[in-house]
Amino acid sequence: MKLLMEQWRGFLQEGRYEAATTELTRKLMPWVKFLITDILPKYIGKEPNKRDPNGLYVTTPQKYEKGKGLPKELEDKMFKAEFKFYIDPKIFEETGDKFQIGGAFMGDPDSKEYSFLQINTFLDPSFSEQDLNDFLASLKGITIHEIQHGGQSEEVLKTSDPRTYNPMGGYNHDYNKVEGLRGYYASESEVDSYTKETYKKAKYYKKPFPEILDKRLQEFFDMFKRRRDKMNAEDDKETPGEFRVQYSEEELNNFFFKELRDKYIAYAKTKYPEAQGI
């Protein structure tokens, strides 16, 4: 009986927020296809937007609010899920990516009616239907990641960022040091959400969990290596030999591909034992 109960709890954990994620991403895809056919072609060859500090062009956000498209499963956790889309003429040139997706869950433990989910998508003008399979996998992964935060307790959420419920105070994790990266990516909150995201993508691709995880960790590594190289190059011009970013490429590699990888896989074994390859 105990084994059956454990298996049932595992099944419920694996399926949590799957339906809500599918509902949101399914509603969103017609808009994405409209961007591909009617909007993005107009920006091919266009220079970055001089009116935006990051050179981005903004498109109409898609909102799903309580009683107006927000999945019923999420109504006790947030009042809306908002998806913003930006056209970035330089994203492919600078990163080799046709798209990038990031997200955030803005939580208020005292008033759930003020909590919301926001997903930001950055598209290169050359983004096309050929990219939709990988795009949908990432969109589903990031969306369920942020929904997972919506189901976490206040105590768990605070492990990744003490400012969550104190926008005017607290502190940022210092991403110029490995300790700062560890404080965020190895926190209880992010371990829980990133393993959920990875499991979702692994099921989508029908591939082993470690294979999908390694791709995600490579994204982290590349992102922080680019950041280090850019910031240290700027520092070397102004204060030669004095650098803000204080980790080597080897230290960055060891953190993401050894320490963090082991931590995420160990956690996935307890939460998603049916995942391939763990």
JSON list of C-alpha atoms in Angstrom, two decimals, residues 7-230:
[
{"chain": "A", "resi": 7, "resn": "GLN", "atom": "CA", "xyz": [3.68, 5.94, -6.98]},
{"chain": "A", "resi": 8, "resn": "TRP", "atom": "CA", "xyz": [0.39, 7.87, -6.98]},
{"chain": "A", "resi": 9, "resn": "ARG", "atom": "CA", "xyz": [2.03, 10.93, -5.42]},
{"chain": "A", "resi": 10, "resn": "GLY", "atom": "CA", "xyz": [4.77, 10.69, -8.04]},
{"chain": "A", "resi": 11, "resn": "PHE", "atom": "CA", "xyz": [2.17, 10.55, -10.80]},
{"chain": "A", "resi": 12, "resn": "LEU", "atom": "CA", "xyz": [0.41, 13.64, -9.45]},
{"chain": "A", "resi": 13, "resn": "GLN", "atom": "CA", "xyz": [3.72, 15.50, -9.15]},
{"chain": "A", "resi": 14, "resn": "GLU", "atom": "CA", "xyz": [4.66, 14.70, -12.75]},
{"chain": "A", "resi": 15, "resn": "GLY", "atom": "CA", "xyz": [1.30, 15.86, -14.10]},
{"chain": "A", "resi": 16, "resn": "ARG", "atom": "CA", "xyz": [1.02, 19.03, -12.05]},
{"chain": "A", "resi": 17, "resn": "TYR", "atom": "CA", "xyz": [0.37, 22.10, -14.24]},
{"chain": "A", "resi": 18, "resn": "GLU", "atom": "CA", "xyz": [0.67, 20.09, -17.46]},
{"chain": "A", "resi": 19, "resn": "ALA", "atom": "CA", "xyz": [-2.88, 20.92, -18.55]},
{"chain": "A", "resi": 20, "resn": "ALA", "atom": "CA", "xyz": [-2.53, 24.63, -17.72]},
{"chain": "A", "resi": 21, "resn": "THR", "atom": "CA", "xyz": [0.75, 24.84, -19.65]},
{"chain": "A", "resi": 22, "resn": "THR", "atom": "CA", "xyz": [-0.76, 23.11, -22.67]},
{"chain": "A", "resi": 23, "resn": "GLU", "atom": "CA", "xyz": [-3.83, 25.37, -22.59]},
{"chain": "A", "resi": 24, "resn": "LEU", "atom": "CA", "xyz": [-1.77, 28.57, -22.46]},
{"chain": "A", "resi": 25, "resn": "THR", "atom": "CA", "xyz": [0.71, 27.61, -25.16]},
{"chain": "A", "resi": 26, "resn": "ARG", "atom": "CA", "xyz": [-2.05, 26.33, -27.45]},
{"chain": "A", "resi": 27, "resn": "LYS", "atom": "CA", "xyz": [-3.86, 29.67, -27.17]},
{"chain": "A", "resi": 28, "resn": "LEU", "atom": "CA", "xyz": [-0.66, 31.51, -27.92]},
{"chain": "A", "resi": 29, "resn": "MET", "atom": "CA", "xyz": [0.45, 29.70, -31.07]},
{"chain": "A", "resi": 30, "resn": "PRO", "atom": "CA", "xyz": [-1.90, 31.48, -33.54]},
{"chain": "A", "resi": 31, "resn": "TRP", "atom": "CA", "xyz": [-0.33, 34.78, -32.48]},
{"chain": "A", "resi": 32, "resn": "VAL", "atom": "CA", "xyz": [3.17, 33.38, -32.94]},
{"chain": "A", "resi": 33, "resn": "LYS", "atom": "CA", "xyz": [2.29, 32.16, -36.43]},
{"chain": "A", "resi": 34, "resn": "PHE", "atom": "CA", "xyz": [0.83, 35.60, -37.24]},
{"chain": "A", "resi": 35, "resn": "LEU", "atom": "CA", "xyz": [4.11, 37.20, -36.20]},
{"chain": "A", "resi": 36, "resn": "ILE", "atom": "CA", "xyz": [5.97, 34.85, -38.55]},
{"chain": "A", "resi": 37, "resn": "THR", "atom": "CA", "xyz": [3.76, 35.52, -41.57]},
{"chain": "A", "resi": 38, "resn": "ASP", "atom": "CA", "xyz": [2.77, 39.16, -41.15]},
{"chain": "A", "resi": 39, "resn": "ILE", "atom": "CA", "xyz": [5.13, 40.98, -38.80]},
{"chain": "A", "resi": 40, "resn": "LEU", "atom": "CA", "xyz": [8.67, 39.60, -38.76]},
{"chain": "A", "resi": 41, "resn": "PRO", "atom": "CA", "xyz": [9.32, 39.85, -42.53]},
{"chain": "A", "resi": 42, "resn": "LYS", "atom": "CA", "xyz": [8.93, 43.64, -42.25]},
{"chain": "A", "resi": 43, "resn": "TYR", "atom": "CA", "xyz": [11.97, 43.77, -39.94]},
{"chain": "A", "resi": 44, "resn": "ILE", "atom": "CA", "xyz": [14.43, 41.76, -42.02]},
{"chain": "A", "resi": 45, "resn": "GLY", "atom": "CA", "xyz": [17.43, 44.00, -42.68]},
{"chain": "A", "resi": 46, "resn": "LYS", "atom": "CA", "xyz": [16.11, 46.68, -40.37]},
{"chain": "A", "resi": 47, "resn": "GLU", "atom": "CA", "xyz": [18.46, 48.41, -37.94]},
{"chain": "A", "resi": 48, "resn": "PRO", "atom": "CA", "xyz": [17.91, 48.16, -34.16]},
{"chain": "A", "resi": 49, "resn": "ASN", "atom": "CA", "xyz": [15.29, 50.49, -32.72]},
{"chain": "A", "resi": 50, "resn": "LYS", "atom": "CA", "xyz": [17.06, 53.74, -31.79]},
{"chain": "A", "resi": 51, "resn": "ARG", "atom": "CA", "xyz": [14.22, 54.67, -29.45]},
{"chain": "A", "resi": 52, "resn": "ASP", "atom": "CA", "xyz": [14.78, 51.59, -27.29]},
{"chain": "A", "resi": 53, "resn": "PRO", "atom": "CA", "xyz": [17.94, 51.29, -25.12]},
{"chain": "A", "resi": 54, "resn": "ASN", "atom": "CA", "xyz": [18.28, 47.64, -26.17]},
{"chain": "A", "resi": 55, "resn": "GLY", "atom": "CA", "xyz": [17.36, 48.19, -29.80]},
{"chain": "A", "resi": 56, "resn": "LEU", "atom": "CA", "xyz": [14.13, 46.20, -29.50]},
{"chain": "A", "resi": 57, "resn": "TYR", "atom": "CA", "xyz": [10.81, 46.56, -31.27]},
{"chain": "A", "resi": 58, "resn": "VAL", "atom": "CA", "xyz": [7.71, 45.82, -29.19]},
{"chain": "A", "resi": 59, "resn": "THR", "atom": "CA", "xyz": [4.67, 43.87, -30.41]},
{"chain": "A", "resi": 60, "resn": "THR", "atom": "CA", "xyz": [1.24, 43.50, -28.81]},
{"chain": "A", "resi": 61, "resn": "PRO", "atom": "CA", "xyz": [1.39, 41.41, -25.59]},
{"chain": "A", "resi": 62, "resn": "GLN", "atom": "CA", "xyz": [-1.00, 38.51, -25.12]},
{"chain": "A", "resi": 63, "resn": "LYS", "atom": "CA", "xyz": [-2.80, 38.41, -21.76]},
{"chain": "A", "resi": 64, "resn": "TYR", "atom": "CA", "xyz": [-4.87, 35.69, -20.13]},
{"chain": "A", "resi": 65, "resn": "GLU", "atom": "CA", "xyz": [-6.60, 36.95, -17.00]},
{"chain": "A", "resi": 66, "resn": "LYS", "atom": "CA", "xyz": [-8.77, 35.38, -14.35]},
{"chain": "A", "resi": 67, "resn": "GLY", "atom": "CA", "xyz": [-12.16, 34.79, -15.94]},
{"chain": "A", "resi": 68, "resn": "LYS", "atom": "CA", "xyz": [-10.73, 35.83, -19.32]},
{"chain": "A", "resi": 69, "resn": "GLY", "atom": "CA", "xyz": [-8.66, 32.92, -20.55]},
{"chain": "A", "resi": 70, "resn": "LEU", "atom": "CA", "xyz": [-6.51, 32.06, -17.53]},
{"chain": "A", "resi": 71, "resn": "PRO", "atom": "CA", "xyz": [-6.66, 28.30, -16.91]},
{"chain": "A", "resi": 72, "resn": "LYS", "atom": "CA", "xyz": [-8.90, 27.39, -13.98]},
{"chain": "A", "resi": 73, "resn": "GLU", "atom": "CA", "xyz": [-6.03, 25.49, -12.36]},
{"chain": "A", "resi": 74, "resn": "LEU", "atom": "CA", "xyz": [-4.12, 28.76, -11.94]},
{"chain": "A", "resi": 75, "resn": "GLU", "atom": "CA", "xyz": [-6.87, 31.05, -10.66]},
{"chain": "A", "resi": 76, "resn": "ASP", "atom": "CA", "xyz": [-5.94, 30.54, -7.00]},
{"chain": "A", "resi": 77, "resn": "LYS", "atom": "CA", "xyz": [-2.26, 31.31, -7.72]},
{"chain": "A", "resi": 78, "resn": "MET", "atom": "CA", "xyz": [-2.30, 34.41, -9.93]},
{"chain": "A", "resi": 79, "resn": "PHE", "atom": "CA", "xyz": [-4.60, 36.89, -11.63]},
{"chain": "A", "resi": 80, "resn": "LYS", "atom": "CA", "xyz": [-2.98, 36.80, -15.07]},
{"chain": "A", "resi": 81, "resn": "ALA", "atom": "CA", "xyz": [-0.42, 35.20, -17.35]},
{"chain": "A", "resi": 82, "resn": "GLU", "atom": "CA", "xyz": [1.13, 37.68, -19.77]},
{"chain": "A", "resi": 83, "resn": "PHE", "atom": "CA", "xyz": [3.28, 36.87, -22.79]},
{"chain": "A", "resi": 84, "resn": "LYS", "atom": "CA", "xyz": [5.37, 39.69, -24.26]},
{"chain": "A", "resi": 85, "resn": "PHE", "atom": "CA", "xyz": [7.11, 39.56, -27.64]},
{"chain": "A", "resi": 86, "resn": "TYR", "atom": "CA", "xyz": [10.05, 41.65, -28.78]},
{"chain": "A", "resi": 87, "resn": "ILE", "atom": "CA", "xyz": [11.76, 41.75, -32.16]},
{"chain": "A", "resi": 88, "resn": "ASP", "atom": "CA", "xyz": [15.53, 41.88, -31.77]},
{"chain": "A", "resi": 89, "resn": "PRO", "atom": "CA", "xyz": [17.39, 42.55, -35.06]},
{"chain": "A", "resi": 90, "resn": "LYS", "atom": "CA", "xyz": [20.74, 41.60, -33.49]},
{"chain": "A", "resi": 91, "resn": "ILE", "atom": "CA", "xyz": [19.93, 38.47, -31.51]},
{"chain": "A", "resi": 92, "resn": "PHE", "atom": "CA", "xyz": [21.05, 35.97, -34.16]},
{"chain": "A", "resi": 93, "resn": "GLU", "atom": "CA", "xyz": [24.16, 37.94, -35.02]},
{"chain": "A", "resi": 94, "resn": "GLU", "atom": "CA", "xyz": [25.22, 38.22, -31.38]},
{"chain": "A", "resi": 95, "resn": "THR", "atom": "CA", "xyz": [24.20, 34.80, -30.00]},
{"chain": "A", "resi": 96, "resn": "GLY", "atom": "CA", "xyz": [23.43, 32.50, -32.93]},
{"chain": "A", "resi": 97, "resn": "ASP", "atom": "CA", "xyz": [19.87, 32.09, -31.60]},
{"chain": "A", "resi": 98, "resn": "LYS", "atom": "CA", "xyz": [16.72, 32.73, -33.62]},
{"chain": "A", "resi": 99, "resn": "PHE", "atom": "CA", "xyz": [14.80, 33.20, -30.37]},
{"chain": "A", "resi": 100, "resn": "GLN", "atom": "CA", "xyz": [15.26, 33.45, -26.63]},
{"chain": "A", "resi": 101, "resn": "ILE", "atom": "CA", "xyz": [12.61, 33.09, -23.92]},
{"chain": "A", "resi": 102, "resn": "GLY", "atom": "CA", "xyz": [12.73, 34.18, -20.30]},
{"chain": "A", "resi": 103, "resn": "GLY", "atom": "CA", "xyz": [10.14, 34.46, -17.59]},
{"chain": "A", "resi": 104, "resn": "ALA", "atom": "CA", "xyz": [9.28, 35.63, -14.11]},
{"chain": "A", "resi": 105, "resn": "PHE", "atom": "CA", "xyz": [6.64, 34.96, -11.50]},
{"chain": "A", "resi": 106, "resn": "MET", "atom": "CA", "xyz": [5.75, 38.07, -9.53]},
{"chain": "A", "resi": 107, "resn": "GLY", "atom": "CA", "xyz": [4.30, 36.78, -6.29]},
{"chain": "A", "resi": 108, "resn": "ASP", "atom": "CA", "xyz": [2.54, 38.44, -3.41]},
{"chain": "A", "resi": 109, "resn": "PRO", "atom": "CA", "xyz": [1.99, 35.96, -0.55]},
{"chain": "A", "resi": 110, "resn": "ASP", "atom": "CA", "xyz": [-0.58, 38.16, 1.16]},
{"chain": "A", "resi": 111, "resn": "SER", "atom": "CA", "xyz": [-2.67, 38.93, -1.93]},
{"chain": "A", "resi": 112, "resn": "LYS", "atom": "CA", "xyz": [-2.67, 36.26, -4.61]},
{"chain": "A", "resi": 113, "resn": "GLU", "atom": "CA", "xyz": [-4.88, 38.51, -6.71]},
{"chain": "A", "resi": 114, "resn": "TYR", "atom": "CA", "xyz": [-1.78, 40.64, -7.34]},
{"chain": "A", "resi": 115, "resn": "SER", "atom": "CA", "xyz": [0.48, 37.75, -8.35]},
{"chain": "A", "resi": 116, "resn": "PHE", "atom": "CA", "xyz": [1.14, 37.19, -12.04]},
{"chain": "A", "resi": 117, "resn": "LEU", "atom": "CA", "xyz": [3.27, 35.31, -14.53]},
{"chain": "A", "resi": 118, "resn": "GLN", "atom": "CA", "xyz": [5.20, 37.02, -17.32]},
{"chain": "A", "resi": 119, "resn": "ILE", "atom": "CA", "xyz": [6.99, 35.36, -20.22]},
{"chain": "A", "resi": 120, "resn": "ASN", "atom": "CA", "xyz": [9.26, 37.46, -22.45]},
{"chain": "A", "resi": 121, "resn": "THR", "atom": "CA", "xyz": [10.12, 36.23, -25.94]},
{"chain": "A", "resi": 122, "resn": "PHE", "atom": "CA", "xyz": [12.81, 37.79, -28.15]},
{"chain": "A", "resi": 123, "resn": "LEU", "atom": "CA", "xyz": [12.64, 36.94, -31.84]},
{"chain": "A", "resi": 124, "resn": "ASP", "atom": "CA", "xyz": [15.10, 37.46, -34.64]},
{"chain": "A", "resi": 125, "resn": "PRO", "atom": "CA", "xyz": [13.41, 38.72, -37.84]},
{"chain": "A", "resi": 126, "resn": "SER", "atom": "CA", "xyz": [14.51, 35.49, -39.55]},
{"chain": "A", "resi": 127, "resn": "PHE", "atom": "CA", "xyz": [12.55, 33.34, -37.07]},
{"chain": "A", "resi": 128, "resn": "SER", "atom": "CA", "xyz": [10.31, 31.04, -39.14]},
{"chain": "A", "resi": 129, "resn": "GLU", "atom": "CA", "xyz": [8.01, 28.03, -39.02]},
{"chain": "A", "resi": 130, "resn": "GLN", "atom": "CA", "xyz": [11.07, 25.80, -39.20]},
{"chain": "A", "resi": 131, "resn": "ASP", "atom": "CA", "xyz": [11.97, 27.02, -35.71]},
{"chain": "A", "resi": 132, "resn": "LEU", "atom": "CA", "xyz": [8.56, 26.32, -34.19]},
{"chain": "A", "resi": 133, "resn": "ASN", "atom": "CA", "xyz": [9.30, 22.85, -32.82]},
{"chain": "A", "resi": 134, "resn": "ASP", "atom": "CA", "xyz": [12.22, 24.04, -30.70]},
{"chain": "A", "resi": 135, "resn": "PHE", "atom": "CA", "xyz": [10.38, 27.25, -29.87]},
{"chain": "A", "resi": 136, "resn": "LEU", "atom": "CA", "xyz": [7.34, 25.38, -28.54]},
{"chain": "A", "resi": 137, "resn": "ALA", "atom": "CA", "xyz": [9.53, 23.11, -26.44]},
{"chain": "A", "resi": 138, "resn": "SER", "atom": "CA", "xyz": [11.21, 26.12, -24.85]},
{"chain": "A", "resi": 139, "resn": "LEU", "atom": "CA", "xyz": [7.93, 27.98, -24.43]},
{"chain": "A", "resi": 140, "resn": "LYS", "atom": "CA", "xyz": [6.33, 25.03, -22.65]},
{"chain": "A", "resi": 141, "resn": "GLY", "atom": "CA", "xyz": [9.41, 24.57, -20.47]},
{"chain": "A", "resi": 142, "resn": "ILE", "atom": "CA", "xyz": [9.68, 28.21, -19.40]},
{"chain": "A", "resi": 143, "resn": "THR", "atom": "CA", "xyz": [5.93, 28.52, -18.86]},
{"chain": "A", "resi": 144, "resn": "ILE", "atom": "CA", "xyz": [5.68, 25.49, -16.59]},
{"chain": "A", "resi": 145, "resn": "HIS", "atom": "CA", "xyz": [8.84, 26.68, -14.79]},
{"chain": "A", "resi": 146, "resn": "GLU", "atom": "CA", "xyz": [7.16, 29.96, -13.83]},
{"chain": "A", "resi": 147, "resn": "ILE", "atom": "CA", "xyz": [3.85, 28.28, -13.00]},
{"chain": "A", "resi": 148, "resn": "GLN", "atom": "CA", "xyz": [5.81, 25.99, -10.67]},
{"chain": "A", "resi": 149, "resn": "HIS", "atom": "CA", "xyz": [7.00, 29.09, -8.81]},
{"chain": "A", "resi": 150, "resn": "GLY", "atom": "CA", "xyz": [3.35, 30.06, -8.42]},
{"chain": "A", "resi": 151, "resn": "GLY", "atom": "CA", "xyz": [2.75, 26.86, -6.48]},
{"chain": "A", "resi": 152, "resn": "GLN", "atom": "CA", "xyz": [5.74, 27.27, -4.16]},
{"chain": "A", "resi": 153, "resn": "SER", "atom": "CA", "xyz": [5.44, 28.46, -0.58]},
{"chain": "A", "resi": 154, "resn": "GLU", "atom": "CA", "xyz": [6.70, 31.87, 0.47]},
{"chain": "A", "resi": 155, "resn": "GLU", "atom": "CA", "xyz": [9.62, 30.23, 2.27]},
{"chain": "A", "resi": 156, "resn": "VAL", "atom": "CA", "xyz": [10.71, 28.30, -0.83]},
{"chain": "A", "resi": 157, "resn": "LEU", "atom": "CA", "xyz": [10.36, 31.31, -3.12]},
{"chain": "A", "resi": 158, "resn": "LYS", "atom": "CA", "xyz": [12.56, 33.40, -0.86]},
{"chain": "A", "resi": 159, "resn": "THR", "atom": "CA", "xyz": [15.46, 30.95, -1.21]},
{"chain": "A", "resi": 160, "resn": "SER", "atom": "CA", "xyz": [16.17, 32.23, -4.73]},
{"chain": "A", "resi": 161, "resn": "ASP", "atom": "CA", "xyz": [15.72, 35.95, -4.10]},
{"chain": "A", "resi": 162, "resn": "PRO", "atom": "CA", "xyz": [15.03, 37.66, -0.76]},
{"chain": "A", "resi": 163, "resn": "ARG", "atom": "CA", "xyz": [13.61, 40.65, -2.69]},
{"chain": "A", "resi": 164, "resn": "THR", "atom": "CA", "xyz": [10.63, 38.63, -3.92]},
{"chain": "A", "resi": 165, "resn": "TYR", "atom": "CA", "xyz": [8.33, 40.26, -1.40]},
{"chain": "A", "resi": 166, "resn": "ASN", "atom": "CA", "xyz": [10.35, 43.39, -0.72]},
{"chain": "A", "resi": 167, "resn": "PRO", "atom": "CA", "xyz": [10.93, 45.22, -4.03]},
{"chain": "A", "resi": 168, "resn": "MET", "atom": "CA", "xyz": [12.40, 48.25, -2.27]},
{"chain": "A", "resi": 169, "resn": "GLY", "atom": "CA", "xyz": [14.99, 46.34, -0.27]},
{"chain": "A", "resi": 170, "resn": "GLY", "atom": "CA", "xyz": [16.85, 43.07, -0.05]},
{"chain": "A", "resi": 171, "resn": "TYR", "atom": "CA", "xyz": [19.80, 42.41, -2.32]},
{"chain": "A", "resi": 172, "resn": "ASN", "atom": "CA", "xyz": [20.79, 41.02, -5.69]},
{"chain": "A", "resi": 173, "resn": "HIS", "atom": "CA", "xyz": [22.78, 37.84, -5.95]},
{"chain": "A", "resi": 174, "resn": "ASP", "atom": "CA", "xyz": [26.28, 38.84, -7.08]},
{"chain": "A", "resi": 175, "resn": "TYR", "atom": "CA", "xyz": [26.60, 37.20, -10.49]},
{"chain": "A", "resi": 176, "resn": "ASN", "atom": "CA", "xyz": [30.20, 38.34, -10.68]},
{"chain": "A", "resi": 177, "resn": "LYS", "atom": "CA", "xyz": [31.09, 35.50, -8.31]},
{"chain": "A", "resi": 178, "resn": "VAL", "atom": "CA", "xyz": [30.38, 31.79, -8.39]},
{"chain": "A", "resi": 179, "resn": "GLU", "atom": "CA", "xyz": [28.81, 32.16, -4.94]},
{"chain": "A", "resi": 180, "resn": "GLY", "atom": "CA", "xyz": [26.19, 34.46, -6.46]},
{"chain": "A", "resi": 181, "resn": "LEU", "atom": "CA", "xyz": [25.40, 31.98, -9.24]},
{"chain": "A", "resi": 182, "resn": "ARG", "atom": "CA", "xyz": [25.11, 29.24, -6.63]},
{"chain": "A", "resi": 183, "resn": "GLY", "atom": "CA", "xyz": [22.81, 31.36, -4.47]},
{"chain": "A", "resi": 184, "resn": "TYR", "atom": "CA", "xyz": [20.31, 31.57, -7.32]},
{"chain": "A", "resi": 185, "resn": "TYR", "atom": "CA", "xyz": [20.61, 28.46, -9.48]},
{"chain": "A", "resi": 186, "resn": "ALA", "atom": "CA", "xyz": [21.18, 26.04, -6.59]},
{"chain": "A", "resi": 187, "resn": "SER", "atom": "CA", "xyz": [18.42, 27.51, -4.41]},
{"chain": "A", "resi": 188, "resn": "GLU", "atom": "CA", "xyz": [15.51, 25.28, -3.41]},
{"chain": "A", "resi": 189, "resn": "SER", "atom": "CA", "xyz": [13.12, 27.38, -5.48]},
{"chain": "A", "resi": 190, "resn": "GLU", "atom": "CA", "xyz": [15.12, 27.23, -8.73]},
{"chain": "A", "resi": 191, "resn": "VAL", "atom": "CA", "xyz": [16.16, 23.59, -8.38]},
{"chain": "A", "resi": 192, "resn": "ASP", "atom": "CA", "xyz": [12.47, 22.72, -8.12]},
{"chain": "A", "resi": 193, "resn": "SER", "atom": "CA", "xyz": [11.47, 24.86, -11.12]},
{"chain": "A", "resi": 194, "resn": "TYR", "atom": "CA", "xyz": [14.40, 24.06, -13.42]},
{"chain": "A", "resi": 195, "resn": "THR", "atom": "CA", "xyz": [13.99, 20.31, -12.95]},
{"chain": "A", "resi": 196, "resn": "LYS", "atom": "CA", "xyz": [10.27, 20.71, -13.74]},
{"chain": "A", "resi": 197, "resn": "GLU", "atom": "CA", "xyz": [11.16, 22.69, -16.87]},
{"chain": "A", "resi": 198, "resn": "THR", "atom": "CA", "xyz": [13.75, 20.13, -17.97]},
{"chain": "A", "resi": 199, "resn": "TYR", "atom": "CA", "xyz": [11.41, 17.21, -17.37]},
{"chain": "A", "resi": 200, "resn": "LYS", "atom": "CA", "xyz": [8.73, 18.91, -19.47]},
{"chain": "A", "resi": 201, "resn": "LYS", "atom": "CA", "xyz": [11.15, 19.44, -22.37]},
{"chain": "A", "resi": 202, "resn": "ALA", "atom": "CA", "xyz": [12.55, 15.91, -22.09]},
{"chain": "A", "resi": 203, "resn": "LYS", "atom": "CA", "xyz": [9.03, 14.50, -22.44]},
{"chain": "A", "resi": 204, "resn": "TYR", "atom": "CA", "xyz": [8.33, 16.82, -25.37]},
{"chain": "A", "resi": 205, "resn": "TYR", "atom": "CA", "xyz": [11.43, 15.67, -27.27]},
{"chain": "A", "resi": 206, "resn": "LYS", "atom": "CA", "xyz": [11.16, 12.09, -25.96]},
{"chain": "A", "resi": 207, "resn": "LYS", "atom": "CA", "xyz": [14.81, 12.26, -24.94]},
{"chain": "A", "resi": 208, "resn": "PRO", "atom": "CA", "xyz": [16.76, 11.43, -21.74]},
{"chain": "A", "resi": 209, "resn": "PHE", "atom": "CA", "xyz": [16.53, 13.98, -18.95]},
{"chain": "A", "resi": 210, "resn": "PRO", "atom": "CA", "xyz": [20.35, 14.42, -18.69]},
{"chain": "A", "resi": 211, "resn": "GLU", "atom": "CA", "xyz": [20.61, 15.20, -22.41]},
{"chain": "A", "resi": 212, "resn": "ILE", "atom": "CA", "xyz": [18.07, 18.03, -22.18]},
{"chain": "A", "resi": 213, "resn": "LEU", "atom": "CA", "xyz": [19.59, 19.24, -18.92]},
{"chain": "A", "resi": 214, "resn": "ASP", "atom": "CA", "xyz": [23.06, 19.44, -20.49]},
{"chain": "A", "resi": 215, "resn": "LYS", "atom": "CA", "xyz": [21.70, 21.68, -23.26]},
{"chain": "A", "resi": 216, "resn": "ARG", "atom": "CA", "xyz": [20.14, 23.99, -20.67]},
{"chain": "A", "resi": 217, "resn": "LEU", "atom": "CA", "xyz": [23.34, 24.11, -18.63]},
{"chain": "A", "resi": 218, "resn": "GLN", "atom": "CA", "xyz": [25.27, 24.92, -21.80]},
{"chain": "A", "resi": 219, "resn": "GLU", "atom": "CA", "xyz": [22.94, 27.91, -22.30]},
{"chain": "A", "resi": 220, "resn": "PHE", "atom": "CA", "xyz": [23.72, 29.09, -18.77]},
{"chain": "A", "resi": 221, "resn": "PHE", "atom": "CA", "xyz": [27.44, 28.60, -19.30]},
{"chain": "A", "resi": 222, "resn": "ASP", "atom": "CA", "xyz": [27.46, 30.44, -22.64]},
{"chain": "A", "resi": 223, "resn": "MET", "atom": "CA", "xyz": [25.39, 33.31, -21.23]},
{"chain": "A", "resi": 224, "resn": "PHE", "atom": "CA", "xyz": [27.65, 33.93, -18.25]},
{"chain": "A", "resi": 225, "resn": "LYS", "atom": "CA", "xyz": [30.83, 33.43, -20.27]},
{"chain": "A", "resi": 226, "resn": "ARG", "atom": "CA", "xyz": [29.65, 36.07, -22.77]},
{"chain": "A", "resi": 227, "resn": "ARG", "atom": "CA", "xyz": [28.80, 38.35, -19.86]},
{"chain": "A", "resi": 228, "resn": "ARG", "atom": "CA", "xyz": [32.21, 37.81, -18.26]},
{"chain": "A", "resi": 229, "resn": "ASP", "atom": "CA", "xyz": [34.12, 38.39, -21.49]},
{"chain": "A", "resi": 230, "resn": "LYS", "atom": "CA", "xyz": [32.18, 41.56, -22.31]}
]
